[in-house]
XYZ file of C-alpha atoms in Angstrom:
573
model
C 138.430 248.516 -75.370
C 138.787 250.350 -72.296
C 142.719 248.398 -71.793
C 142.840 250.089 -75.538
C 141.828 253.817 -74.367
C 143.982 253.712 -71.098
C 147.125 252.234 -73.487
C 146.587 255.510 -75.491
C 145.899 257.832 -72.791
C 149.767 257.045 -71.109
C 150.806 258.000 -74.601
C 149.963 262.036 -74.172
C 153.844 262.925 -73.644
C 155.009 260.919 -76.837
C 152.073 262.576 -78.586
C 152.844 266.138 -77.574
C 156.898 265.149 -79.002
C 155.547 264.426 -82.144
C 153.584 267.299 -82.342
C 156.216 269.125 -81.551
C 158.648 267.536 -84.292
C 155.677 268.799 -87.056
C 156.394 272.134 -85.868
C 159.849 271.981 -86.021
C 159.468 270.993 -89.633
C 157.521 273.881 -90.186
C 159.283 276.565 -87.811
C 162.617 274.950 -89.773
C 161.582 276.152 -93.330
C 159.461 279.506 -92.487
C 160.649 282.284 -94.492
C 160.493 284.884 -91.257
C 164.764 283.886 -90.238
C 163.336 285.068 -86.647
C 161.233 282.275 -86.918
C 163.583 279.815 -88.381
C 166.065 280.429 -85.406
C 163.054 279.629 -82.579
C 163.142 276.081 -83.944
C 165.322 274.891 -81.310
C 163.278 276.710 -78.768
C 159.795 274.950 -80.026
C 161.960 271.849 -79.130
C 162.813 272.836 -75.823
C 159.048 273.667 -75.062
C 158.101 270.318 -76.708
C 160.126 268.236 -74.352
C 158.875 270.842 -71.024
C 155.591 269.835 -72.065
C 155.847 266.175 -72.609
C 157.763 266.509 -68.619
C 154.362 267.903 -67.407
C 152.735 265.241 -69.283
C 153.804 262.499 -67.912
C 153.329 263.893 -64.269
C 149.913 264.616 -65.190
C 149.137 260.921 -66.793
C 150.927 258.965 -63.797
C 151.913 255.564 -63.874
C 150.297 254.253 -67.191
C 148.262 250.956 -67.820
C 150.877 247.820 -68.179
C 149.727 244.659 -68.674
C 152.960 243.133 -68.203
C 153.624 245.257 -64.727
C 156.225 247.857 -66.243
C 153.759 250.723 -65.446
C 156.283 252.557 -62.680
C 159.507 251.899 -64.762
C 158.151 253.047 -68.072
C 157.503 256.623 -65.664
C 161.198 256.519 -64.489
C 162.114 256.057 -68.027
C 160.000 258.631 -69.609
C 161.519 261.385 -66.894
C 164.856 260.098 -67.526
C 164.087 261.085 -71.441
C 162.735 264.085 -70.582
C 165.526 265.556 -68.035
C 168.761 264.052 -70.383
C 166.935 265.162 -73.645
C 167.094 268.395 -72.344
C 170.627 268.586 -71.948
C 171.542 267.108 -75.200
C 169.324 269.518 -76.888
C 171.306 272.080 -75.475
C 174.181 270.707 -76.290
C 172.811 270.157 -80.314
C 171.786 273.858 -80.055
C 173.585 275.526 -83.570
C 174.514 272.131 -84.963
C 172.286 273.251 -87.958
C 173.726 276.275 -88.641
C 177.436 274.812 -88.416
C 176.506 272.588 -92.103
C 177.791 274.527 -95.162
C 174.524 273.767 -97.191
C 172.579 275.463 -94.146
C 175.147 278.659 -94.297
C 174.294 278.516 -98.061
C 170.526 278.926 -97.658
C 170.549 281.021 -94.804
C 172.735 283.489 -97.172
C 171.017 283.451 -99.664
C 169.181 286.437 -101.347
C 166.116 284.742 -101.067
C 165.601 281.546 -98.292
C 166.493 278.467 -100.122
C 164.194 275.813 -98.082
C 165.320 272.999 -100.397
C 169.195 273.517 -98.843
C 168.043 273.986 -95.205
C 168.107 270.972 -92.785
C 167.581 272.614 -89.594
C 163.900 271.569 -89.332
C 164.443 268.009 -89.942
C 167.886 268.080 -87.792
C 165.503 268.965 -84.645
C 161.980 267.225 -85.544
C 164.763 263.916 -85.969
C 165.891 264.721 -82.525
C 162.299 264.965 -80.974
C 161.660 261.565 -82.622
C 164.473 259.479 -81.576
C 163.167 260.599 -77.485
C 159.817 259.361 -78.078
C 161.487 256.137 -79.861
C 162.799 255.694 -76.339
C 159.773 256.284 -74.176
C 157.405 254.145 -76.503
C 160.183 251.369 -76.086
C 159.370 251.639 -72.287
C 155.817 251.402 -72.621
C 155.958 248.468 -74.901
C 154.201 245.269 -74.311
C 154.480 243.423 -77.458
C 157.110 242.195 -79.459
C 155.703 244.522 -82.538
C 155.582 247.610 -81.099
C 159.199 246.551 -79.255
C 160.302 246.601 -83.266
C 158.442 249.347 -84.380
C 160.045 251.468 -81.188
C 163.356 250.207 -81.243
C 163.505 251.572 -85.027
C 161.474 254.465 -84.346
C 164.777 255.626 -81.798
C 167.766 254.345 -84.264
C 166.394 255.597 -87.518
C 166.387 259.011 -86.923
C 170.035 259.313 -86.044
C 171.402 257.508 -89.229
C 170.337 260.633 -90.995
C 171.589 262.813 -88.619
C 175.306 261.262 -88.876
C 175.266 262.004 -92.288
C 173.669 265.228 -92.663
C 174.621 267.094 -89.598
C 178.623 267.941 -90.396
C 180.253 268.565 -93.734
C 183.026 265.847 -93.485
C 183.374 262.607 -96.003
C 184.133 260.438 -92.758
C 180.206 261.782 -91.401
C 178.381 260.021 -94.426
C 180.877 256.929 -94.449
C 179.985 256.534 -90.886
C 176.589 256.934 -91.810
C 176.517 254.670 -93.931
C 178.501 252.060 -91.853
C 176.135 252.890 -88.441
C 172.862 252.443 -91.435
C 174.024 248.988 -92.885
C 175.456 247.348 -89.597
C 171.872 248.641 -88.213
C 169.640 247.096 -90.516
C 171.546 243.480 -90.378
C 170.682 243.908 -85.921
C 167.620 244.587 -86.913
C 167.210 241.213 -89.166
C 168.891 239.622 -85.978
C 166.773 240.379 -83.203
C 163.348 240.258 -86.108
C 164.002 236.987 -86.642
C 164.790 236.039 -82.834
C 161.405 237.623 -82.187
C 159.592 235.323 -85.159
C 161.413 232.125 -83.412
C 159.577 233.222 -79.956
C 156.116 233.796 -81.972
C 156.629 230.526 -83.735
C 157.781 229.175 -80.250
C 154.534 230.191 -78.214
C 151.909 231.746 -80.695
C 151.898 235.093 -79.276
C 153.592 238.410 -79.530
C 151.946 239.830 -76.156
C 154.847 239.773 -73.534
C 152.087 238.108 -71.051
C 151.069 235.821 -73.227
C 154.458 234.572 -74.018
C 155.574 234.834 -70.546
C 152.948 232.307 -69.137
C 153.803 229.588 -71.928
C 157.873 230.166 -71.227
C 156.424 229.530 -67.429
C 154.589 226.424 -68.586
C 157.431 225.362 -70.355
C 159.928 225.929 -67.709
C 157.783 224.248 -65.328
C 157.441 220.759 -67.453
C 161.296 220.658 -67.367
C 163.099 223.112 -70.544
C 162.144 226.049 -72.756
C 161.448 224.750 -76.493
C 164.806 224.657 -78.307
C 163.199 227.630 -80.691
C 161.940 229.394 -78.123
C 165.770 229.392 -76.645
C 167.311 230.041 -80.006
C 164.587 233.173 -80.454
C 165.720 234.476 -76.907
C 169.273 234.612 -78.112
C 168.709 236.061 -81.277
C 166.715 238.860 -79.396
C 169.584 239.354 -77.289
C 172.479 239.501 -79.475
C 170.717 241.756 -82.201
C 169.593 244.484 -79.601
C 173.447 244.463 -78.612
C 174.045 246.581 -81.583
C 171.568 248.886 -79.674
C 173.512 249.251 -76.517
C 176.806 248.896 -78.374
C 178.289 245.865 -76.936
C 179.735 242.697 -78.306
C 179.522 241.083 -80.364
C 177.688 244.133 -82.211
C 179.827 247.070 -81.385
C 182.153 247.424 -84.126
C 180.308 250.280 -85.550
C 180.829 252.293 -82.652
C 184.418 253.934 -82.605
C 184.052 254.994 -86.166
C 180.070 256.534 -85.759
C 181.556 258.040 -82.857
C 184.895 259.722 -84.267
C 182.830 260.473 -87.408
C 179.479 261.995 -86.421
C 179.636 265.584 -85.075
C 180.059 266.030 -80.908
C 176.632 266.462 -80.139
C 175.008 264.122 -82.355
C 177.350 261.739 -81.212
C 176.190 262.761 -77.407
C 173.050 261.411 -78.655
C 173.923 257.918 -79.914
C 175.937 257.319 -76.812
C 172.747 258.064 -74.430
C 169.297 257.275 -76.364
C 169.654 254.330 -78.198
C 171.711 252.493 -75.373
C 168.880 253.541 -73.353
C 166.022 251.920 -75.449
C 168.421 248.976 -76.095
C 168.634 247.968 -72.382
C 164.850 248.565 -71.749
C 164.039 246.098 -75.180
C 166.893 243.538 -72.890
C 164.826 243.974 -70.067
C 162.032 242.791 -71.636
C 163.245 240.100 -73.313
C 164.485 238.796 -70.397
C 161.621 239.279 -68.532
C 159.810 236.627 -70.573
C 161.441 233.876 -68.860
C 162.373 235.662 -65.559
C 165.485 235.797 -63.315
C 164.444 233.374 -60.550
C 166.215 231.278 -61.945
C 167.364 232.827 -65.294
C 167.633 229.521 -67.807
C 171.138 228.553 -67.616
C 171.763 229.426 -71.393
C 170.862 233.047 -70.766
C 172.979 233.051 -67.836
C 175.645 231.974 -69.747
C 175.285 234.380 -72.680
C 174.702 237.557 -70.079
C 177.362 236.935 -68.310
C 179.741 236.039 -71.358
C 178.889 239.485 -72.882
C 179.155 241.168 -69.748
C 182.452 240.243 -69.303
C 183.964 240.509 -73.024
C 181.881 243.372 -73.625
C 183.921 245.477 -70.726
C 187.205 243.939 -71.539
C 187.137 244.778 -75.456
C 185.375 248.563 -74.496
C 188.895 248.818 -72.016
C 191.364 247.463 -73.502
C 190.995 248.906 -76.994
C 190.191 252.307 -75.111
C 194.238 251.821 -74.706
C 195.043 252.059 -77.858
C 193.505 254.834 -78.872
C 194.777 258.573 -79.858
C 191.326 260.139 -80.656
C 189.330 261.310 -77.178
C 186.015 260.563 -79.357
C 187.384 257.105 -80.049
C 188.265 256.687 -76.233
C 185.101 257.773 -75.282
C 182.926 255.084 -77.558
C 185.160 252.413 -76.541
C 184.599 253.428 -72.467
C 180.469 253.614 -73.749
C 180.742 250.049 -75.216
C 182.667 248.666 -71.415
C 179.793 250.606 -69.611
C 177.528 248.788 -71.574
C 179.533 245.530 -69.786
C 178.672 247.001 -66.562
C 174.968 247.486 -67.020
C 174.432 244.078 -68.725
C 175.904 243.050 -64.775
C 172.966 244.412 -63.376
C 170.888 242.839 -66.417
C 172.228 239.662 -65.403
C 171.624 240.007 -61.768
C 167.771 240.819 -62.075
C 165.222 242.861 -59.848
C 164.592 242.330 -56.007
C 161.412 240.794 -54.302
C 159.619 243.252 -51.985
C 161.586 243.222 -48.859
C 164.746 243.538 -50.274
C 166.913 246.455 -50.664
C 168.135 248.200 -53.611
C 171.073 247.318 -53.169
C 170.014 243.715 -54.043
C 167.877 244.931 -57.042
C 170.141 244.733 -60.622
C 167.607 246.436 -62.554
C 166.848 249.324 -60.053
C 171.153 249.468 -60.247
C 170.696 249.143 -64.632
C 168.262 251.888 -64.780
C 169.969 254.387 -62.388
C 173.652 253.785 -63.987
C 171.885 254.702 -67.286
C 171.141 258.466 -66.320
C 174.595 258.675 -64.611
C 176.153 257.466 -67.472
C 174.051 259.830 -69.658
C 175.033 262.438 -67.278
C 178.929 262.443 -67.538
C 178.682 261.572 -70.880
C 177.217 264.864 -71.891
C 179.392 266.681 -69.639
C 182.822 265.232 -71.240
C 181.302 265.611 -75.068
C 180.302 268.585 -74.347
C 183.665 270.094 -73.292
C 184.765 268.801 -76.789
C 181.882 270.264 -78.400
C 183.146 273.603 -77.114
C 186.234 273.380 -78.841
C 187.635 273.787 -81.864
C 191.073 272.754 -83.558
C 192.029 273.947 -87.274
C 188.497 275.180 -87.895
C 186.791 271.646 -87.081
C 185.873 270.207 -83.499
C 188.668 268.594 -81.549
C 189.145 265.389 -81.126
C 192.641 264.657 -79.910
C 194.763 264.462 -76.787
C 196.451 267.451 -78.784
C 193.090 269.676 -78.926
C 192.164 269.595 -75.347
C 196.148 270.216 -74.071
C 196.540 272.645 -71.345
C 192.856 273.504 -71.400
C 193.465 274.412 -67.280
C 195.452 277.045 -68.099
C 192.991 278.368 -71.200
C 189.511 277.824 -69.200
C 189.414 276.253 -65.852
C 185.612 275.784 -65.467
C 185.534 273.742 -68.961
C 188.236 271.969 -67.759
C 187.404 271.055 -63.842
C 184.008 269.333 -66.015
C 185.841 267.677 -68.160
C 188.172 266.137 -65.266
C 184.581 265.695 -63.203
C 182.829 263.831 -66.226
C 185.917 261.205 -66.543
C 186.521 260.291 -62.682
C 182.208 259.740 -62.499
C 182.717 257.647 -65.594
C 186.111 255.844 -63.559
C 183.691 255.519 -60.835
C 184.936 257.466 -58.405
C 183.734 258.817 -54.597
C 181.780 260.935 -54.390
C 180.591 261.546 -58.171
C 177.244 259.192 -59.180
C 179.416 256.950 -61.484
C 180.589 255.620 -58.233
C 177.455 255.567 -56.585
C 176.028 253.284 -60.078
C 178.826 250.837 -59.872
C 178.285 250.195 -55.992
C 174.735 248.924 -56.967
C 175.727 246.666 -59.548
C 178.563 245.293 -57.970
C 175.665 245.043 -54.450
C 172.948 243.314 -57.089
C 175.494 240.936 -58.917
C 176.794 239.877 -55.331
C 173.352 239.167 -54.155
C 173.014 236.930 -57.285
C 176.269 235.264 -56.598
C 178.263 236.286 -59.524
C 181.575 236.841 -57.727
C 183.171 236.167 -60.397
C 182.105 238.649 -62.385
C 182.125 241.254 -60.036
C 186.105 240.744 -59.977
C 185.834 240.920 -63.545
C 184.230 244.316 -63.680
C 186.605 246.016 -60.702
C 189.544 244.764 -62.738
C 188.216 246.660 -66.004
C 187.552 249.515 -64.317
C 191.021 249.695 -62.884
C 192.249 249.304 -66.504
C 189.584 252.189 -67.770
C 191.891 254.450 -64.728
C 194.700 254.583 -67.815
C 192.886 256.433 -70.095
C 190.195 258.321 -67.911
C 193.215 259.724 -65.998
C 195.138 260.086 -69.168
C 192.498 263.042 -70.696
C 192.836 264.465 -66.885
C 196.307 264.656 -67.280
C 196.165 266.219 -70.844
C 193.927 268.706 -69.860
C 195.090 270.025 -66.590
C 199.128 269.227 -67.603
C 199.751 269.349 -71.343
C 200.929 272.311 -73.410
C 198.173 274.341 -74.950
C 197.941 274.392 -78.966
C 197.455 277.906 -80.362
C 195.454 276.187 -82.950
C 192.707 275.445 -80.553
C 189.442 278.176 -79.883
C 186.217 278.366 -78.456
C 183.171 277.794 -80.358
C 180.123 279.899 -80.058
C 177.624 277.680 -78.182
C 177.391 278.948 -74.778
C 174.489 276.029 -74.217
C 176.561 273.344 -74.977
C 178.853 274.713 -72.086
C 176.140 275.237 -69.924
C 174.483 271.826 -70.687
C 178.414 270.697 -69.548
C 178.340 272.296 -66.420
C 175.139 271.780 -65.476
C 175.550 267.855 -65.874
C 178.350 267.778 -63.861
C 177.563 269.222 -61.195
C 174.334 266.844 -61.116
C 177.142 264.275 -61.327
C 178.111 265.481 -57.934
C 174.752 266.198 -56.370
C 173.440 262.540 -57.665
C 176.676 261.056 -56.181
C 175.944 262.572 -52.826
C 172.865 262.960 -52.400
C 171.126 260.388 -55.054
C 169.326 257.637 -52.682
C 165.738 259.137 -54.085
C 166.581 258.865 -57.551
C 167.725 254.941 -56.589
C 164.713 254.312 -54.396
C 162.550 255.649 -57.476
C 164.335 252.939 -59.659
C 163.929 250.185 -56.862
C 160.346 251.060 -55.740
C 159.462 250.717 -59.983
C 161.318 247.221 -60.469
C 160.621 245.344 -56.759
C 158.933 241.896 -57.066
C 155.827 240.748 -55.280
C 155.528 237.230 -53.901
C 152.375 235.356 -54.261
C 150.917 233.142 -52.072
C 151.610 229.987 -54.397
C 155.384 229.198 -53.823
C 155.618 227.005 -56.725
C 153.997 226.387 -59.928
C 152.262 223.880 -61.224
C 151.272 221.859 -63.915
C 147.292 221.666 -64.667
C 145.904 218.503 -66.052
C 144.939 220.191 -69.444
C 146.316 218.582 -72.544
C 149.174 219.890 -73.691
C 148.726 222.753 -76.442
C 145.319 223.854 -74.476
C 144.000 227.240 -74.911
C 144.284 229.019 -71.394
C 142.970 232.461 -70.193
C 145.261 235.029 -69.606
C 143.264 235.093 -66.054
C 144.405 231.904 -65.595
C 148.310 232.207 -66.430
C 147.712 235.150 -64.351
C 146.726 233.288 -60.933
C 149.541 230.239 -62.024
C 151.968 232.947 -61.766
C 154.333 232.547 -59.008
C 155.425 236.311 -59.240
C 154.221 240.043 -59.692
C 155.713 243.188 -60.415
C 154.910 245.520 -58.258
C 153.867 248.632 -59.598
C 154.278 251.756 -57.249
C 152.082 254.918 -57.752
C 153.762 257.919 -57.824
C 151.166 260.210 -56.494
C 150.459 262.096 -59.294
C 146.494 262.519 -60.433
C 145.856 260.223 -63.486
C 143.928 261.467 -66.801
C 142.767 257.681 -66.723
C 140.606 255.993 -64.266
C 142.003 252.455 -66.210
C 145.383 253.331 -65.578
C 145.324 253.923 -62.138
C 143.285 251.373 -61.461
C 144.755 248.410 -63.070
C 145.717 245.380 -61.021
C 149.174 244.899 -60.952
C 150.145 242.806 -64.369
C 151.626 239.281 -63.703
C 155.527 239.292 -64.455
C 157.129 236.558 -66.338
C 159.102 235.287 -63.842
C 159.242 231.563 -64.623
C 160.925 228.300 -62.523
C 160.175 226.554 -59.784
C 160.783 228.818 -56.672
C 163.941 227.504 -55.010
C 164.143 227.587 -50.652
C 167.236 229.480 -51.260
C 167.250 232.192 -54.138
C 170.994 232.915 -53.690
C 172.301 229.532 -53.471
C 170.737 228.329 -56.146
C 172.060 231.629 -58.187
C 175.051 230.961 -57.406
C 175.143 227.176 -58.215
C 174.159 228.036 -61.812
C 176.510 231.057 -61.728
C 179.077 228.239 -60.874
């Protein structure tokens, strides 16, 4: 009971969001227009107020020892949902059917979306902090759907184009058959180990691993897991969707897919992974990481190539970024000691905010633009915009050298730690692999930097009317630049969440119980060869449980080899 009431009190930010989404429902369809326009506003303060939150609840109650990441997380939501909200700012009002009711003699509330545009918005954020506070496979699902489900509607409802409802429906369908894929891989790892608590599971994956193998189904659920939740973080074999959600969703809502659900993808991959740990990883999920690590980057490149539209160009470069993170997936945390430079999922978790970062930055120079009375999109559109508005277009050059991964933006500053991490794990390999793609990704990058700053200017081409999205632009990249200079906090934040903690047993072994014995989760506890380490951020706590609790035992499973790299890089091999 009391694990119950401090599980709910680390919940106060995601419970403030959807408080906040009930008022936008209601602000949305108020017959007072004054009223109707604050909706965005009741957002803003919504998200404000979940920030203070989660400084107020500290590190929450984690069984499994995620306490300190899920905070990193949560902040990470907070900070980038800002930005994107001002960069969705007047989305609403942009639909025809919202012009409609808005002009209307009298409201028309049935017409008006703007309520549910923003209260779908607030949602899909606390999809992605519940997904880093999850500790069982059930409410992994329940989050994981509770960030994704939200934005099918708004693809189809938030711009008044054919190609935003086909892509809807498209980004819906391909959805729910991910979903089937990673449900099922999750029943396999019930039916594998009886359990849908992550510590639970994790000690029987450790007992398994320690009498030789995983089960065959508990294998086969692992790779289910894995390969649905790719649709999440759009990388292959599930990123087909991508290109065509992306060209066909409106800019901002598309600034969304590219951040959240990639975020609450790779958090759901860290946790799946978790369950059998990274010292060693099994050799079959080495495999699989590093295969779609490496095709993942090389399709998101090379098709970026081939492309015409900057939107398509820009999903294609999210789905090889995706490569790059599943890198630091693949490499795994660090043990206390060791530097973050060593730690892959201290690298993972600070490449996703400077990804989100010069992501918003670059769509929202394209969301301040308009060609032919609809947003640009092409090469064409964003021609000569030097010569028409040199602060939009010194971001948009800014936002595509921190995506290249250039000194001294953050993108560069990201890739450094996951090409550090995946070198401590001996993947050398890969590591050529990834500064070979990111040469290629130089020919289009440099290609929108060349457009904008050379090409001829079309006199079809204006500005739209959302000074916050250009703000929101500028404001990211120059925290592009800051983070790239000055970001070591920010990465000792990640590393200090995600560190590993020896124990004193330095390998595991197996009891003389007969096999299929009940067993405490005290005692998989003290078998444990590993913790996580959670830090405390010294904030006060609204729950003595929370900051109390011993640190959770991590799945880290395997015999502990004399030499962690070696043997890394013999399976890498």
């Amino acid at each position: 009971m009391e694990e119950m009431l401090a599980k709910f009190a680390s919940l106060w930010p995601e419970i403030a969001l959807l408080v906040g989404a009930g008022l936008c429902l209601i602000t949305g369809l108020h017959r007072n227009p004054a009223v109707r326009q604050a909706t965005v506003w009741v957002a803003a303060a919504s998200l404000v107020v979940a920030g203070i939150l989660i400084a107020i609840t500290g590190v929450p109650y984690s069984e499994f020892g995620f306490g300190a990441m899920t905070v990193y997380i949560k902040y990470a939501a907070v900070v980038i949902g800002l930005l994107l909200l001002m960069v969705s700012a007047g989305v609403p009002e942009q639909v025809r059917q919202n012009r409609l009711a808005e002009s209307a003699k009298s409201f028309d509330p049935g017409n008006s979306t703007r309520g549910e545009f923003y209260a779908f918005f607030l949602m899909t954020i606390v999809g992605v902090m519940i997904t880093a506070g999850a500790d069982d496979l059930v409410w992994l699902f329940l989050a994981l759907e509770l960030t994704s489900l939200p934005t099918y509607v708004m693809v189809a409802t938030a711009r008044d184009r054919i190609t935003a409802q086909e892509s809807a429906v498209k980004y819906f369908f391909l959805g729910a058959m991910s979903a089937a894929v990673f449900l099922y891989g999750f029943t396999l790892i019930y039916g594998a180990t009886g359990f849908t608590n992550f510590v639970e599971i994790a000690a029987i994956a450790q007992e398994q691993a320690a009498a030789g193998q995983l089960s065959p189904l508990l294998t086969a659920g692992l790779v289910l897991s894995i390969l649905g939740i790719c649709f999440k973080i759009a990388a292959f074999p599930m990123h087909f969707y991508a290109a065509d959600v992306y060209q066909g969703a409106t800019t901002a809502v598309t600034t969304l897919l590219a951040f959240v659900p990639k975020t609450a993808g790779f958090i759901a991959l860290i946790y799946i992974v978790s369950l059998v740990g990274w010292d060693p990883l099994p050799p079959v999920i080495v495999g699989l990481l590093w295969g779609l690590a490496a095709i993942t980057m090389t399709v998101g490149n090379v098709l970026a190539l081939l492309q015409t539209n900057v939107k398509r160009v820009l999903a294609y470069s999210s789905i090889a970024h995706s490569g790059y993170m599943l890198v630091g997936l693949l490499a795994g945390p660090a043990v206390v000691g060791g530097s973050s430079l060593n730690n892959g999922i201290a690298a993972l978790l600070f490449y996703l905010v400077a990804y989100g970062l010069a992501t918003i930055a670059s769509f929202g120079v394209l969301g301040c633009l308009r060609a032919r009375g609809d947003e640009a999109e092409t090469y064409d559109d964003i021609a000569g915009l030097w010569q028409r508005s040199p602060a939009l277009a010194g971001v948009l050059v800014l936002s595509v050298i921190s995506l290249l991964g250039l000194p001294p933006l953050v993108g560069f500053l990201g890739k450094l730690y996951l090409i550090g991490a995946a070198y401590t794990g001996g993947y050398i390999w890969l590591i050529i692999v990834l500064v070979i793609n990111s040469a290629i990704s130089a020919a289009y990058y440099l290609a929108i930097a060349n457009a904008a700053f050379f090409g001829k200017p079309s006199p079809h081409v204006t500005f739209s009317k959302a000074p916050a999205r250009g703000l929101a632009s500028g404001v990211a990249a120059v925290l592009a630049v800051v983070l790239g200079v000055a970001g070591m906090q920010l990465v000792d934040f990640a590393h200090a969440s995600t560190i590993i903690t020896p124990t004193t047993e330095q390998a595991v072994e197996v009891d003389d119980r007969p096999t299929g014995a009940a067993q405490s989760a005290d005692e998989r506890e003290a078998e444990s060869p590993y913790v996580l380490q959670q830090s405390q951020p010294q904030q006060p706590s609204i729950s003595s449980a929370a900051a109390t609790s011993a640190p959770a035992t991590c799945c880290l499973i395997a015999s502990c080899c004399e030499n962690d790299a070696t043997s890394r890089s013999a399976d890498t091999r």
